Short mmCIF file of C-alpha atoms in Angstrom, two decimals:
data_model
loop_
_atom_site.label_atom_id
_atom_site.label_comp_id
_atom_site.label_asym_id
_atom_site.label_seq_id
_atom_site.Cartn_x
_atom_site.Cartn_y
_atom_site.Cartn_z
CA GLU H 115 -146.89 6.60 125.75
CA PRO H 116 -147.39 9.42 123.21
CA GLU H 117 -148.47 8.34 119.76
CA VAL H 118 -149.35 9.71 116.37
CA THR H 119 -153.08 9.71 115.67
CA GLN H 120 -154.84 9.85 112.31
CA THR H 121 -158.40 10.42 111.19
CA PRO H 122 -160.41 9.05 109.59
CA SER H 123 -159.35 5.42 109.71
CA HIS H 124 -161.11 4.76 106.42
CA GLN H 125 -162.20 7.21 103.74
CA VAL H 126 -164.17 6.30 100.66
CA THR H 127 -164.42 8.92 97.94
CA GLN H 128 -165.35 9.19 94.31
CA MET H 129 -162.78 9.87 91.63
CA GLY H 130 -162.23 13.58 91.17
CA GLN H 131 -163.25 14.52 94.70
CA GLU H 132 -161.02 16.27 97.20
CA VAL H 133 -160.01 14.53 100.40
CA ILE H 134 -158.25 15.74 103.50
CA LEU H 135 -156.45 13.30 105.72
CA ARG H 136 -155.68 14.44 109.23
CA CYS H 137 -152.87 13.66 111.62
CA VAL H 138 -151.88 14.75 115.09
CA PRO H 139 -148.14 14.17 115.50
CA ILE H 140 -146.46 13.48 118.83
CA SER H 141 -146.52 16.76 120.72
CA ASN H 142 -142.78 17.50 121.08
CA HIS H 143 -141.89 16.33 117.59
CA LEU H 144 -140.76 18.85 115.03
CA TYR H 145 -140.62 16.90 111.77
CA PHE H 146 -143.67 15.47 110.09
CA TYR H 147 -144.02 13.07 107.21
CA TRP H 148 -146.58 11.45 104.96
CA TYR H 149 -146.03 8.03 103.45
CA ARG H 150 -148.33 5.80 101.50
CA GLN H 151 -148.56 2.07 100.93
CA ILE H 152 -150.51 0.65 98.04
CA LEU H 153 -151.86 -2.80 98.90
CA GLY H 154 -149.10 -5.39 98.64
CA GLN H 155 -146.42 -2.83 97.84
CA LYS H 156 -143.64 -0.99 99.63
CA VAL H 157 -144.10 1.93 101.96
CA GLU H 158 -143.32 5.04 99.89
CA PHE H 159 -142.28 8.48 101.03
CA LEU H 160 -144.46 11.38 99.95
CA VAL H 161 -143.36 14.50 101.80
CA SER H 162 -141.60 15.83 104.87
CA PHE H 163 -142.46 19.06 106.67
CA TYR H 164 -140.49 21.18 109.10
CA ASN H 165 -140.85 24.71 110.41
CA ASN H 166 -144.09 25.21 108.50
CA GLU H 167 -142.70 24.35 105.12
CA ILE H 168 -142.02 21.33 102.95
CA SER H 169 -138.49 19.99 103.41
CA GLU H 170 -138.52 17.22 100.84
CA LYS H 171 -141.03 15.68 98.50
CA SER H 172 -141.01 12.69 96.23
CA GLU H 173 -142.05 12.42 92.60
CA ILE H 174 -145.38 11.04 93.78
CA PHE H 175 -146.15 14.30 95.55
CA ASP H 176 -147.32 16.27 92.53
CA ASP H 177 -149.54 19.34 92.26
CA GLN H 178 -152.58 17.33 93.32
CA PHE H 179 -151.13 16.97 96.81
CA SER H 180 -150.62 19.59 99.47
CA VAL H 181 -149.82 19.61 103.16
CA GLU H 182 -150.63 22.05 105.87
CA ARG H 183 -150.21 22.56 109.58
CA PRO H 184 -153.31 24.67 110.22
CA ASP H 185 -152.77 24.93 113.97
CA GLY H 186 -150.33 23.81 116.63
CA SER H 187 -151.40 20.20 116.63
CA ASN H 188 -152.84 19.07 113.30
CA PHE H 189 -150.98 18.13 110.14
CA THR H 190 -153.05 17.50 107.03
CA LEU H 191 -152.62 15.95 103.61
CA LYS H 192 -154.97 17.16 100.89
CA ILE H 193 -155.51 15.42 97.60
CA ARG H 194 -157.29 17.85 95.31
CA SER H 195 -158.75 15.57 92.67
CA THR H 196 -158.47 11.94 93.59
CA LYS H 197 -157.64 9.23 91.07
CA LEU H 198 -158.23 5.51 91.29
CA GLU H 199 -154.49 4.99 91.73
CA ASP H 200 -154.54 7.12 94.90
CA SER H 201 -156.23 4.24 96.71
CA ALA H 202 -153.76 3.24 99.42
CA MET H 203 -152.98 3.38 103.11
CA TYR H 204 -151.67 6.81 104.04
CA PHE H 205 -149.41 6.98 107.06
CA CYS H 206 -148.42 10.07 108.96
CA ALA H 207 -145.16 9.95 110.90
CA SER H 208 -143.25 12.31 113.11
CA SER H 209 -139.77 12.57 114.57
CA ILE H 210 -138.25 14.66 117.30
CA ALA H 211 -135.43 15.94 115.11
CA GLY H 212 -134.34 15.39 111.55
CA THR H 213 -130.95 14.08 112.46
CA ALA H 214 -132.37 11.67 115.03
CA TYR H 215 -134.24 9.99 112.18
CA GLU H 216 -136.44 7.76 114.28
CA GLN H 217 -139.86 8.19 112.77
CA TYR H 218 -142.99 7.03 114.54
CA PHE H 219 -145.98 6.14 112.44
CA GLY H 220 -149.66 6.68 113.02
CA PRO H 221 -152.22 3.93 112.45
CA GLY H 222 -152.97 5.09 108.92
CA THR H 223 -155.96 6.13 106.85
CA ARG H 224 -157.19 3.69 104.27
CA LEU H 225 -158.27 5.73 101.23
CA THR H 226 -160.51 4.03 98.72
CA VAL H 227 -161.22 5.90 95.49
CA THR H 228 -164.14 4.53 93.47
CA GLN T 230 -131.94 5.45 92.67
CA LYS T 231 -131.22 4.47 96.25
CA GLU T 232 -132.34 0.91 96.86
CA VAL T 233 -133.04 -1.22 99.89
CA GLU T 234 -133.30 -4.94 99.26
CA GLN T 235 -134.65 -7.62 101.56
CA ASN T 236 -135.06 -11.34 101.16
CA SER T 237 -138.79 -11.39 100.64
CA GLY T 238 -139.39 -14.76 102.25
CA PRO T 239 -141.74 -15.93 103.47
CA LEU T 240 -139.64 -17.14 106.36
CA SER T 241 -140.99 -19.72 108.76
CA VAL T 242 -139.31 -20.67 112.02
CA PRO T 243 -140.49 -22.81 114.93
CA GLU T 244 -141.33 -21.18 118.23
CA GLY T 245 -138.21 -20.64 120.31
CA ALA T 246 -135.86 -20.55 117.32
CA ILE T 247 -133.76 -17.63 116.05
CA ALA T 248 -135.19 -15.76 113.08
CA SER T 249 -132.65 -14.01 110.86
CA LEU T 250 -133.74 -11.19 108.57
CA ASN T 251 -131.41 -9.56 106.09
CA CYS T 252 -131.21 -6.25 104.26
CA THR T 253 -128.76 -4.68 101.83
CA TYR T 254 -128.66 -1.07 100.75
CA SER T 255 -127.07 0.74 97.83
CA ASP T 256 -126.18 4.14 99.29
CA ARG T 257 -122.68 3.98 100.78
CA GLY T 258 -123.33 7.28 102.53
CA SER T 259 -126.16 5.90 104.64
CA GLN T 260 -125.48 6.36 108.33
CA SER T 261 -128.52 4.97 110.08
CA PHE T 262 -130.73 1.96 109.66
CA PHE T 263 -134.12 1.06 110.96
CA TRP T 264 -136.19 -2.03 111.42
CA TYR T 265 -139.95 -1.74 111.50
CA ARG T 266 -142.48 -4.46 112.22
CA GLN T 267 -145.77 -4.36 110.35
CA TYR T 268 -148.67 -6.59 111.26
CA SER T 269 -151.16 -7.24 108.49
CA GLY T 270 -153.36 -4.18 107.92
CA LYS T 271 -151.47 -2.12 110.49
CA SER T 272 -148.87 0.62 110.37
CA PRO T 273 -145.10 0.16 110.64
CA GLU T 274 -143.85 0.02 114.22
CA LEU T 275 -140.25 1.00 114.94
CA ILE T 276 -138.50 -1.81 116.79
CA MET T 277 -134.77 -1.22 116.29
CA PHE T 278 -132.33 1.29 114.92
CA ILE T 279 -128.58 1.14 114.54
CA TYR T 280 -126.01 3.74 113.61
CA SER T 281 -122.64 2.09 114.24
CA ASN T 282 -120.94 -0.97 112.85
CA GLY T 283 -121.39 -4.03 114.99
CA ASP T 284 -124.24 -5.34 117.05
CA LYS T 285 -126.97 -3.62 119.00
CA GLU T 286 -129.14 -5.64 121.34
CA ASP T 287 -132.56 -4.79 122.74
CA GLY T 288 -134.31 -7.59 124.53
CA ARG T 289 -134.82 -10.47 122.12
CA PHE T 290 -133.82 -8.32 119.14
CA THR T 291 -130.28 -7.83 117.83
CA ALA T 292 -129.46 -5.56 114.90
CA GLN T 293 -126.17 -6.14 113.11
CA LEU T 294 -124.57 -3.59 110.81
CA ASN T 295 -121.68 -3.98 108.40
CA LYS T 296 -121.21 -0.75 106.48
CA ALA T 297 -118.34 -2.09 104.39
CA SER T 298 -120.64 -4.80 103.03
CA GLN T 299 -123.68 -2.48 103.04
CA TYR T 300 -125.58 -5.07 105.01
CA VAL T 301 -127.84 -4.87 108.02
CA SER T 302 -129.62 -7.74 109.71
CA LEU T 303 -132.13 -8.35 112.46
CA LEU T 304 -132.03 -11.40 114.68
CA ILE T 305 -135.01 -12.36 116.78
CA ARG T 306 -134.14 -14.80 119.54
CA ASP T 307 -136.65 -17.10 121.19
CA SER T 308 -139.18 -16.34 118.45
CA GLN T 309 -142.81 -16.23 119.53
CA PRO T 310 -145.98 -16.62 117.45
CA SER T 311 -146.68 -12.94 118.22
CA ASP T 312 -143.53 -12.08 116.24
CA SER T 313 -145.30 -13.24 113.08
CA ALA T 314 -145.37 -10.11 110.93
CA THR T 315 -143.64 -8.43 108.02
CA TYR T 316 -140.31 -6.86 108.94
CA LEU T 317 -139.32 -3.75 107.02
CA CYS T 318 -135.80 -2.46 106.65
CA ALA T 319 -135.63 1.33 106.20
CA VAL T 320 -132.75 3.61 105.32
CA PRO T 321 -132.84 7.42 105.26
CA ILE T 322 -132.03 9.27 102.08
CA SER T 323 -130.33 12.35 103.34
CA SER T 324 -130.96 15.84 102.14
CA GLY T 325 -131.93 19.06 103.81
CA SER T 326 -132.99 19.09 107.41
CA ALA T 327 -135.26 16.08 107.42
CA ARG T 328 -134.85 12.52 106.32
CA GLN T 329 -137.06 10.53 104.01
CA LEU T 330 -136.99 6.82 104.64
CA THR T 331 -136.61 4.35 101.81
CA PHE T 332 -138.21 1.04 102.73
CA GLY T 333 -137.46 -2.44 101.54
CA SER T 334 -140.29 -4.66 100.39
CA GLY T 335 -140.25 -6.51 103.70
CA THR T 336 -139.73 -10.07 104.86
CA GLN T 337 -142.80 -11.95 106.02
CA LEU T 338 -142.02 -13.98 109.12
CA THR T 339 -144.20 -16.77 110.47
CA VAL T 340 -143.39 -18.32 113.83
CA LEU T 341 -144.97 -21.74 114.11
CA PRO T 342 -146.24 -22.82 117.55
#
């Protein structure tokens, strides 16, 4: 069964460093998403991406964040200058169509900022 | 602010019993509703979705939707210890061509052997 994959599974970085989180969505899906979950808190939407551009973004997704689909398979989330409060699980998700809504999540990347 | 509320639990049921999980949402315009299961330290796993008023059954899972009351529930029949997890209710906030999901805080379910 096709699934969303994410790398790395765990990333430790120092405050102020740049990190790139990588995702490979399900191959026939067209919509891609990033969510995050701070330990013990709700899953929060960050950004959605369709047709090589951002469709929606939340207030969390400020200028420190960016997304990119550098090739036909990868979807990346970059945090330019990490803060302690960026420590969280970051989940990539994809869906076959926006109106179908069913979003399938990858296993996540645990980001620890020290 | 669009909200999704769940009874946070924790909820404990004996093996074989029916577990009932509830969710209310604030956006009257919401058209679709999702239940995800999240094991500790893992990612959300989509287990049910429902678009129409009434019941939708899939195996041991039944989703129930009442749009007039802005209420959606998940019933798990013949609960198993492997069902022990946090169950997340999610509702799309519509705009543009994609849909961002707003998640509830989850209900932690423990099925006791």
